[in-house]
Each structure stands twice: as structure tokens, then as C-alpha cells.
Coordinates of N, CA, C and O in Angstrom, one line a residue:
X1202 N 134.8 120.1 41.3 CA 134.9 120.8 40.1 C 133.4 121.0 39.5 O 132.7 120.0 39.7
X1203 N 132.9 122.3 38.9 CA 132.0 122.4 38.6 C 131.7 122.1 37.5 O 132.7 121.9 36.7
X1204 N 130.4 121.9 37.0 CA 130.3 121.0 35.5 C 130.5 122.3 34.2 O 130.7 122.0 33.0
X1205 N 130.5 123.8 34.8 CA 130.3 124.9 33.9 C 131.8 125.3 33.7 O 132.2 126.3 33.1
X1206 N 133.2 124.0 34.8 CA 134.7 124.5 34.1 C 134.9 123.9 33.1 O 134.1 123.0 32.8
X1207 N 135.7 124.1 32.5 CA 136.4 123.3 31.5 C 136.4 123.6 30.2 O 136.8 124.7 30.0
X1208 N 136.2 123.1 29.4 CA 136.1 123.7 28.3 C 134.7 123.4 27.5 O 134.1 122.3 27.4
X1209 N 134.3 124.7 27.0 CA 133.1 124.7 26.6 C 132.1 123.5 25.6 O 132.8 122.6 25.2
X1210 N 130.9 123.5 25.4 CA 130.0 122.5 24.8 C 129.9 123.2 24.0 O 129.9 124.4 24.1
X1211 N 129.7 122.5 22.4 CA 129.5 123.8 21.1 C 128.0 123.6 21.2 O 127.3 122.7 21.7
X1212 N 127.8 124.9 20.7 CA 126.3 125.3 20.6 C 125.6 124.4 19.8 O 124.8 123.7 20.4
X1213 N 125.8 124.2 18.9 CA 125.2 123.2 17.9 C 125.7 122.2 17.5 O 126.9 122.1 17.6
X1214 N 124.7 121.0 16.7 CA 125.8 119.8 16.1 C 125.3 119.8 15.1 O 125.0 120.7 14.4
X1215 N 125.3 118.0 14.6 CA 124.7 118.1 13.1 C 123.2 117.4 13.2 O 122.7 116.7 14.0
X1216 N 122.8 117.8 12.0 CA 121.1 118.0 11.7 C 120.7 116.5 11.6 O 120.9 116.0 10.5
X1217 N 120.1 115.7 12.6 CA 119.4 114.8 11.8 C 118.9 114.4 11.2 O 117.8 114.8 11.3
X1218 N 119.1 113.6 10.1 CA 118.6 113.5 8.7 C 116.9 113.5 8.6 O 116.3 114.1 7.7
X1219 N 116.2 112.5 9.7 CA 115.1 112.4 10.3 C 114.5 113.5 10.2 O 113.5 113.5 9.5
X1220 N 115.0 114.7 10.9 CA 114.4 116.0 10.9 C 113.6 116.6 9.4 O 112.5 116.9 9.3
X1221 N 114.6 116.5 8.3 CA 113.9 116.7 7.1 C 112.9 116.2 7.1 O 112.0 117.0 6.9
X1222 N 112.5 115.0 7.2 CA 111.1 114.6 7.3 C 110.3 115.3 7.7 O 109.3 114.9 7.1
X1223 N 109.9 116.2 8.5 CA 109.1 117.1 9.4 C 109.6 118.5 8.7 O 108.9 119.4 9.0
X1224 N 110.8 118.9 7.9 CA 110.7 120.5 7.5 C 110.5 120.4 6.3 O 109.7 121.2 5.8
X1225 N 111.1 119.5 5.7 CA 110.7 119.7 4.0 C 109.5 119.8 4.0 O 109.2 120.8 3.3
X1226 N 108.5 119.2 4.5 CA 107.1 119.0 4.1 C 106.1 120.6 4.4 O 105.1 121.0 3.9
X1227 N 107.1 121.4 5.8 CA 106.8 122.5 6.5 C 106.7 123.5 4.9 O 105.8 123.9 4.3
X1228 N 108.0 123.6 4.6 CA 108.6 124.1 3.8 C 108.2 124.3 2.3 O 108.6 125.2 1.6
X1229 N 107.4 123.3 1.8 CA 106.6 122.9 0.8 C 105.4 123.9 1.3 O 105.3 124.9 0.7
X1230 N 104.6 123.8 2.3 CA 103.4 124.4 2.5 C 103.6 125.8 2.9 O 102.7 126.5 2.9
X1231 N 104.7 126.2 3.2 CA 105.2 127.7 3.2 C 105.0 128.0 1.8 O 104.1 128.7 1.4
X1232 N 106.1 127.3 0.8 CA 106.0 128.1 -0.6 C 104.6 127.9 -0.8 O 104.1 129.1 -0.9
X1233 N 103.6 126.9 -1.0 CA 102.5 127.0 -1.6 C 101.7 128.6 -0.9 O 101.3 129.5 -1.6
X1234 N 101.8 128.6 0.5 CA 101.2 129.3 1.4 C 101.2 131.0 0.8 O 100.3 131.8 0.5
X1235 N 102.6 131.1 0.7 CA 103.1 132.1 0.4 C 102.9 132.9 -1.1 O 102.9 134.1 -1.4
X1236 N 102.7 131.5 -2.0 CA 102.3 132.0 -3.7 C 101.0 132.2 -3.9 O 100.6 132.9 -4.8
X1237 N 100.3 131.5 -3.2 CA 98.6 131.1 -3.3 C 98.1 132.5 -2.5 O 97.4 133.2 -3.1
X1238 N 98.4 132.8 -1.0 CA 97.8 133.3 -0.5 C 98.4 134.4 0.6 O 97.7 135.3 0.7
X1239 N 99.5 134.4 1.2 CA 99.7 135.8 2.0 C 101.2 135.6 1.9 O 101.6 134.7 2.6
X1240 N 102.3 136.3 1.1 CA 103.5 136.0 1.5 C 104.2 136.1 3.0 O 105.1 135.4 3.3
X1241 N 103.5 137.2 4.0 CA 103.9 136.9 5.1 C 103.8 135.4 6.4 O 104.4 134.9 7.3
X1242 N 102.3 135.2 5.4 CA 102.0 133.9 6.0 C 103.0 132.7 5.9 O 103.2 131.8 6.7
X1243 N 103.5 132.8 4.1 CA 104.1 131.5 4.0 C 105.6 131.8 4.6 O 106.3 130.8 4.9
X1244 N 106.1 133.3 4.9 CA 107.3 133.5 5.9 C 107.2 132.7 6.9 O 108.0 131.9 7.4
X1245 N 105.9 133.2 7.4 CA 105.9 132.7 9.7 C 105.6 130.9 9.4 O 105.4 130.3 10.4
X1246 N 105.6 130.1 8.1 CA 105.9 128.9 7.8 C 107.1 128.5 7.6 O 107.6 127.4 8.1
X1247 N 107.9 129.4 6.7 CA 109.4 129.1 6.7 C 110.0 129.6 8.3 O 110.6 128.7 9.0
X1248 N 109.9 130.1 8.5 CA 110.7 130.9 9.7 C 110.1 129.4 11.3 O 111.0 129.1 12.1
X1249 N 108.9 128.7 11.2 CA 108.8 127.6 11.7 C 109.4 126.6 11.4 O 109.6 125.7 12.2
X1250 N 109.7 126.7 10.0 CA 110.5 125.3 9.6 C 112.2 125.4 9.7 O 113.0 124.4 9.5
X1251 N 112.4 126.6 9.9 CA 113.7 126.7 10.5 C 114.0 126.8 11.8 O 115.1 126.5 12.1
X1252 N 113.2 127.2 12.7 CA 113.6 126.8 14.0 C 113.1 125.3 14.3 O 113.4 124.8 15.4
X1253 N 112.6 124.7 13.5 CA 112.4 123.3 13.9 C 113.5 122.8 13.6 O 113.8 122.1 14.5
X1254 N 114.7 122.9 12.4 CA 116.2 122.3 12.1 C 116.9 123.2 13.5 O 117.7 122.5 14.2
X1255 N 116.8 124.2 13.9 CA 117.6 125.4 14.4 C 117.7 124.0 16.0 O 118.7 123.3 16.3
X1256 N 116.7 124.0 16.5 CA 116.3 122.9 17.5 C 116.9 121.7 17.5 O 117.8 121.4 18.2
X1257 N 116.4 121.0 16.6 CA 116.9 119.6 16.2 C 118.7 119.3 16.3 O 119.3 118.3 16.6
X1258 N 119.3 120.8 15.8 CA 120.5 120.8 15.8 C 121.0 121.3 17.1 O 121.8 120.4 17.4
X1259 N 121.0 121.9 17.8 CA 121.0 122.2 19.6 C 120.8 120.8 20.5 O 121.5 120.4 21.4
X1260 N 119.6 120.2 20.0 CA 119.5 119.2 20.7 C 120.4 117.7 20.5 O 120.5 116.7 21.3
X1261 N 121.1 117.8 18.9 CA 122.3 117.0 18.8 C 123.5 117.3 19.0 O 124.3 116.5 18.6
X1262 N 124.0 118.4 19.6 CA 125.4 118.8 20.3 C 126.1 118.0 20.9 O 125.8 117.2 21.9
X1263 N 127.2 118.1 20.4 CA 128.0 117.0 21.1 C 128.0 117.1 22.4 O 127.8 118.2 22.9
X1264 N 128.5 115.7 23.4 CA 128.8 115.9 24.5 C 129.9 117.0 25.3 O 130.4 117.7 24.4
X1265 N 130.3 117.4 26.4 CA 131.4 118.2 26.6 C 132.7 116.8 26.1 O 132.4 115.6 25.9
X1266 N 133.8 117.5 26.1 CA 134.9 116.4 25.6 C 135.4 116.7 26.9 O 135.4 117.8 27.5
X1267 N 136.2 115.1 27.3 CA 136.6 114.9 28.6 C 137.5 115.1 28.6 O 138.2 114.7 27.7
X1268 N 138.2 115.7 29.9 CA 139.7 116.0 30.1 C 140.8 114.9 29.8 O 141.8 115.0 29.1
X1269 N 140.3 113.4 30.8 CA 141.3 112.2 30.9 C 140.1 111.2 29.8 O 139.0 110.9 30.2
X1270 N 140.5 111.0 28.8 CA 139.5 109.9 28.3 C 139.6 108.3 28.7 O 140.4 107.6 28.1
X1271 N 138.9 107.8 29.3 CA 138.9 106.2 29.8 C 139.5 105.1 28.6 O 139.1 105.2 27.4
X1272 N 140.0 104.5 28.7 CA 140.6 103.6 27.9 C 139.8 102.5 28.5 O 139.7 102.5 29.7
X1273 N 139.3 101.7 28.1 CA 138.6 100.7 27.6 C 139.4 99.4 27.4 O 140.0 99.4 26.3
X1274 N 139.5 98.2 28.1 CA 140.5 97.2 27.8 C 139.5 96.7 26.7 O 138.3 96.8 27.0
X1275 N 139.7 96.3 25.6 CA 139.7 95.7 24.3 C 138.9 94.3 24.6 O 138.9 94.1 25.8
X1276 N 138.5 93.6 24.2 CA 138.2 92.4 24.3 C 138.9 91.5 23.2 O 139.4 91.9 22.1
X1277 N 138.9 90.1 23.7 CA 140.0 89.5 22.7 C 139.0 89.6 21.7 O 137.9 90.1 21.6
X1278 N 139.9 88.7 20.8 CA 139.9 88.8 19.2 C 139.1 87.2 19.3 O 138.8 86.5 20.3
X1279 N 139.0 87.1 18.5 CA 138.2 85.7 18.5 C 138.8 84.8 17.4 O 138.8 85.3 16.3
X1280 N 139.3 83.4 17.7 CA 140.1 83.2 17.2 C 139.5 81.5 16.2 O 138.8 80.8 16.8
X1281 N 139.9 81.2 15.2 CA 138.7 80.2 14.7 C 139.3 78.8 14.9 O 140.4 78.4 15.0
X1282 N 138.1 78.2 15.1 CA 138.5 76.9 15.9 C 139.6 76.2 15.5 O 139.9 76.3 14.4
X1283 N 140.5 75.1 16.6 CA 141.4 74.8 16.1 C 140.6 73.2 15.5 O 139.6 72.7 16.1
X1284 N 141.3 72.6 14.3 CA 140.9 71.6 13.6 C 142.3 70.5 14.0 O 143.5 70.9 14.0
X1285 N 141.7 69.2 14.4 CA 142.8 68.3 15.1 C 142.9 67.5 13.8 O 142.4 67.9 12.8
X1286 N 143.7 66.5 13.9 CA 144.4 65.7 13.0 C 143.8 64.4 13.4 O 143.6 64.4 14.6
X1287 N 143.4 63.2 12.8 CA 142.9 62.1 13.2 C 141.2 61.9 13.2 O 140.5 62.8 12.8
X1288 N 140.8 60.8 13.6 CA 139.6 60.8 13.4 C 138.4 61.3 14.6 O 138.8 61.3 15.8
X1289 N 137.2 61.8 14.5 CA 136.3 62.6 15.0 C 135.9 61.9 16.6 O 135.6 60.7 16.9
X1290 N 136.0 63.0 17.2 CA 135.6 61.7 18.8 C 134.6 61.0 19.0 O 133.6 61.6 18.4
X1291 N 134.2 60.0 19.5 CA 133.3 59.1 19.9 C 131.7 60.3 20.4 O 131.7 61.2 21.2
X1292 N 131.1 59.8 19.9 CA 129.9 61.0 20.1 C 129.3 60.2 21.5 O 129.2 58.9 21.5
X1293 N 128.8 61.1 22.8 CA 128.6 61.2 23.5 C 127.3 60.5 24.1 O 126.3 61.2 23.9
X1294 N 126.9 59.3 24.7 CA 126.1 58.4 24.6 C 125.3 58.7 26.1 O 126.1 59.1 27.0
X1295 N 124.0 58.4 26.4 CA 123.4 58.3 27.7 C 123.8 58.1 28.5 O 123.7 58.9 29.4
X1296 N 124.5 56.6 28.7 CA 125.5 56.1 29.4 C 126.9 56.9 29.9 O 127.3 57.1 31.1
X1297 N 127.6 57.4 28.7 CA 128.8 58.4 29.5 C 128.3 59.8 30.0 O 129.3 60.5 30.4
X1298 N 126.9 60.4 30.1 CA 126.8 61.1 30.4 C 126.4 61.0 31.9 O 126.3 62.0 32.6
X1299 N 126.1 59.6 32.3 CA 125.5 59.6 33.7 C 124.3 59.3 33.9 O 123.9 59.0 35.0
X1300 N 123.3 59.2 32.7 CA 121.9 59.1 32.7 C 121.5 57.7 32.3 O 122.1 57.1 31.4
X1301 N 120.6 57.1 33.1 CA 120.2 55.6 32.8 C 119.7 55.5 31.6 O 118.5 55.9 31.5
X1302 N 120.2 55.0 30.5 CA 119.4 54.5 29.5 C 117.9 54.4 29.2 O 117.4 53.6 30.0
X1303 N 117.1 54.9 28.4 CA 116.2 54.8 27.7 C 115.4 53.9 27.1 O 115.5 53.7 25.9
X1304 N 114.5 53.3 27.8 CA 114.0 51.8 26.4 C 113.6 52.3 25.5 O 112.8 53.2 25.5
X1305 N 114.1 51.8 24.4 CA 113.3 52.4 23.2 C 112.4 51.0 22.8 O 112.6 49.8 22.8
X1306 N 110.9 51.9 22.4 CA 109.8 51.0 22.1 C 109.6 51.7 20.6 O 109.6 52.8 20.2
X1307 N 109.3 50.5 20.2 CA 108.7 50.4 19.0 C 107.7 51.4 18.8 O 107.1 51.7 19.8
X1308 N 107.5 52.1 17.2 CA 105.9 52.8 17.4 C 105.0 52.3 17.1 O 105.0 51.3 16.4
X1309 N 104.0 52.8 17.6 CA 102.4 52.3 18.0 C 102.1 51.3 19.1 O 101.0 50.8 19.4
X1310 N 103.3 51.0 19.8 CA 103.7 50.4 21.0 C 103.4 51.0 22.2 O 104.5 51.5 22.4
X1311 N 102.8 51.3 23.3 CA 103.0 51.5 24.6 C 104.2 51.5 25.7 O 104.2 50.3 25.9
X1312 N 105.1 52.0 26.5 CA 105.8 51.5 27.1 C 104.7 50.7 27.8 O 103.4 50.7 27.7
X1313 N 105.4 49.9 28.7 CA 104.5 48.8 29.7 C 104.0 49.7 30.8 O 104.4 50.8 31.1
X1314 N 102.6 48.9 31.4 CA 101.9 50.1 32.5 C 100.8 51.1 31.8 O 99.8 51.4 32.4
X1315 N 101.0 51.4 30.8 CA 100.5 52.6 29.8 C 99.6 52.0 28.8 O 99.8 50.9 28.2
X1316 N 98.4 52.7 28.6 CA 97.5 52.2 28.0 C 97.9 53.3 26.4 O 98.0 54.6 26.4
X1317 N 97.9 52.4 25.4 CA 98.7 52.7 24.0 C 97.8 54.4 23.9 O 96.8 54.6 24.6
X1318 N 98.4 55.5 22.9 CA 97.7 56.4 23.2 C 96.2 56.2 21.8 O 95.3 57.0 21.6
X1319 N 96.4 55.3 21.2 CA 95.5 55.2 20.1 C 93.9 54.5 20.8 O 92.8 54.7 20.3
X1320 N 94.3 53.9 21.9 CA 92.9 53.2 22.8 C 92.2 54.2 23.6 O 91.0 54.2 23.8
X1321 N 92.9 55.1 24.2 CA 92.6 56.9 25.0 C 90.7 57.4 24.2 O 90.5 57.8 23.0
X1322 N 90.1 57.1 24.9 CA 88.8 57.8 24.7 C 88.9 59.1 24.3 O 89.3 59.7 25.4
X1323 N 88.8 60.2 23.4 CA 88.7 61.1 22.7 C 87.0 61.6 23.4 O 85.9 61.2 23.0
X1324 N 87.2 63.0 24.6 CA 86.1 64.1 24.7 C 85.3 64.0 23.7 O 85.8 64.1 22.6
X1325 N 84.2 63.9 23.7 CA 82.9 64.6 22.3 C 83.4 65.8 22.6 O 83.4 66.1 23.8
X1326 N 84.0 66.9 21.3 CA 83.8 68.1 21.5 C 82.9 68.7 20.5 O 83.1 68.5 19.3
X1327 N 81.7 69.5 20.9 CA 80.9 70.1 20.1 C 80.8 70.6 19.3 O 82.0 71.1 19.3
X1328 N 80.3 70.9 18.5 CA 81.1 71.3 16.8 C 80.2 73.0 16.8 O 79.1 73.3 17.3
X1329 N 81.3 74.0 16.1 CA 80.8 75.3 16.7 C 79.7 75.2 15.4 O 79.6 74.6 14.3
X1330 N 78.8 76.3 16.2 CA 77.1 76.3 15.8 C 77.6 77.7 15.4 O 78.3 78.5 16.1
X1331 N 77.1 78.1 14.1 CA 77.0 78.9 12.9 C 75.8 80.2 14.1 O 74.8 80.0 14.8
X1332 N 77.0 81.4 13.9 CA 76.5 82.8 14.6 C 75.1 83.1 14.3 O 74.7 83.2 13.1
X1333 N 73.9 83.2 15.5 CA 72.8 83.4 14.6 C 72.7 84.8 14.4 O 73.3 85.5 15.2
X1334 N 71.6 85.3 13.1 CA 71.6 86.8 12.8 C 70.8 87.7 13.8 O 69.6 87.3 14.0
X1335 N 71.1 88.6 14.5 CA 70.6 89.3 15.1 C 69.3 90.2 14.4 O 69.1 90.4 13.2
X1336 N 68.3 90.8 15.6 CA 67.6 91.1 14.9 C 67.8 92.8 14.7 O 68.7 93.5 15.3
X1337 N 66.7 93.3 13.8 CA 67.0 94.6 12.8 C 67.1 95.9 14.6 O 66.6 95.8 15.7
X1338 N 67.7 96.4 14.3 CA 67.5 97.8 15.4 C 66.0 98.4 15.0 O 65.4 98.4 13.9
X1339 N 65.6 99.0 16.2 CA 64.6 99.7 16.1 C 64.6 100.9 16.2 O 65.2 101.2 17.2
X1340 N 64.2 101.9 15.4 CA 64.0 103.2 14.8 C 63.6 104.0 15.1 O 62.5 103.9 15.6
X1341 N 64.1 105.0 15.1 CA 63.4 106.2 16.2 C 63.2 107.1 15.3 O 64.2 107.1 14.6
X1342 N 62.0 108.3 14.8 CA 61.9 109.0 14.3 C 62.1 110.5 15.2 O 61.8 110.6 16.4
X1343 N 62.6 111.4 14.3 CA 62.9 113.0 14.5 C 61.7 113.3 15.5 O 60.5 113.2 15.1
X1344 N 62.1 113.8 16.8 CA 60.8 114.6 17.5 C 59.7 112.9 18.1 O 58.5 112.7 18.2
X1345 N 60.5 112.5 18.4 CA 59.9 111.3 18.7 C 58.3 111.1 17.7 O 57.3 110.9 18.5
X1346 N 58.1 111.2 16.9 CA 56.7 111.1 16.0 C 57.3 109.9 15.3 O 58.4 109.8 14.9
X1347 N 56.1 108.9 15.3 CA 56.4 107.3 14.6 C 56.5 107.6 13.4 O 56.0 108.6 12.9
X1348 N 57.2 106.3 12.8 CA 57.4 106.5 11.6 C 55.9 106.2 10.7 O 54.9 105.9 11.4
X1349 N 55.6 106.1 9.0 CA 54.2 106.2 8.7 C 54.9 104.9 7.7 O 54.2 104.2 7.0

């Protein structure tokens, strides 16, 4: 089947509101154009700021409409959690998850092996040095002749 059977595409749709943005303003400088200075001129301004909507509207046309339209299975509904009766479950610990336990160390403590991180030698980092001022440009006089 060719894409040119069926039943036709309308010529035009509707105006993007956006578009105003770009004609009102056309439109404004037509009238000024037109009262200030050449009425035909501020015409061939209106007559631009109408085929700019004329455009805008052609290029928002609706799609062709489809013969068999696809039905779309639905997705469920979503449904809000169910709330149990009794008290809240046992919250989920290292151990029931499979993973070996943790030592927990005190702070300012070290695990063992580890030197604490407060004894860690700290880099000298240099402290930034204030931009120096560059010096003046030098000047060139017109016709290369020095300056006096």
C-alpha cells in the first residue's frame, strides 16, 4: 500500500503558541515601519509575519490517522502497600545477610596493623603565591614615529 492511499493529511494544524514569540514582535515593527516610514514596506513586514504563523501551522499537522489503531495493553494500576497486623520484623543484621561481621573500634582508635590516621605525616603543601603584576604593553605610534 502506498503512503499517498488512504485518507488524506489536513493541510494545516494548530499554531504554536511559541510562534507568537517570533510574529508579534515581526508585527509590532511592521506597524511602526509602516506609520513612520513606507506603508508598503511595513506590508512586505506583515505579509512575513504571516507566512511565518502560515508555516508554523503546516509544520504542526496532524499525523495521517490510522486505519487499525494499535491498542496498547494498559499497565497495572499500582496498588498501596499492604500494612500487616502485629509487630514490625526483626531488622536485617550482618550476620543474616551472609557477611562476616564488622569490628567496631572506638574513635580515634586504629583498627590493629594500621597506624591511627591522626600520626599520618601531612605533605608540606605550598601556599599559593599572590599573581605578580605584569608589566605595561608597549606602544606603538601611528606611521610607526615614536612617541615624544
Amino acid at each position: 500500500m502506498s503512503p499517498r492511499e488512504g485518507p488524506s493529511r489536513p493541510k494545516f494544524g494548530r499554531i504554536d503558541p511559541y510562534c507568537l514569540m517570533a510574529v508579534l514582535p515581526v508585527l509590532l515593527v511592521a506597524g511602526i515601519i509602516g506609520s513612520l516610514v513606507n506603508v508598503a514596506l511595513g506590508l512586505g513586514c506583515a505579509v512575513f509575519a504571516g507566512l511565518i504563523v502560515l508555516f508554523d501551522s503546516w509544520a504542526n499537522r496532524p499525523s495521517r490517522a490510522r486505519e487499525e489503531p494499535e491498542q496498547e495493553p494498559r499497565p497495572a494500576t499500582a496498588r498501596p502497600p499492604v500494612r500487616r497486623a502485629g509487630p514490625p520484623p526483626p531488622a536485617r543484621t550482618q550476620v543474616a545477610r551472609g557477611q562476616a561481621p564488622r569490628a567496631q573500634v572506638p574513635r580515634g582508635q586504629a583498627p590493629r596493623g594500621q597506624v591511627p590516621r591522626t600520626q599520618v605525616p601531612r605533605a608540606q603543601v605550598p601556599r599559593a603565591q599572590a599573581p605578580r603584576a605584569q608589566a605595561p604593553r608597549a606602544r606603538q605610534a601611528p606611521g610607526g614615529a615614536p612617541y615624544r
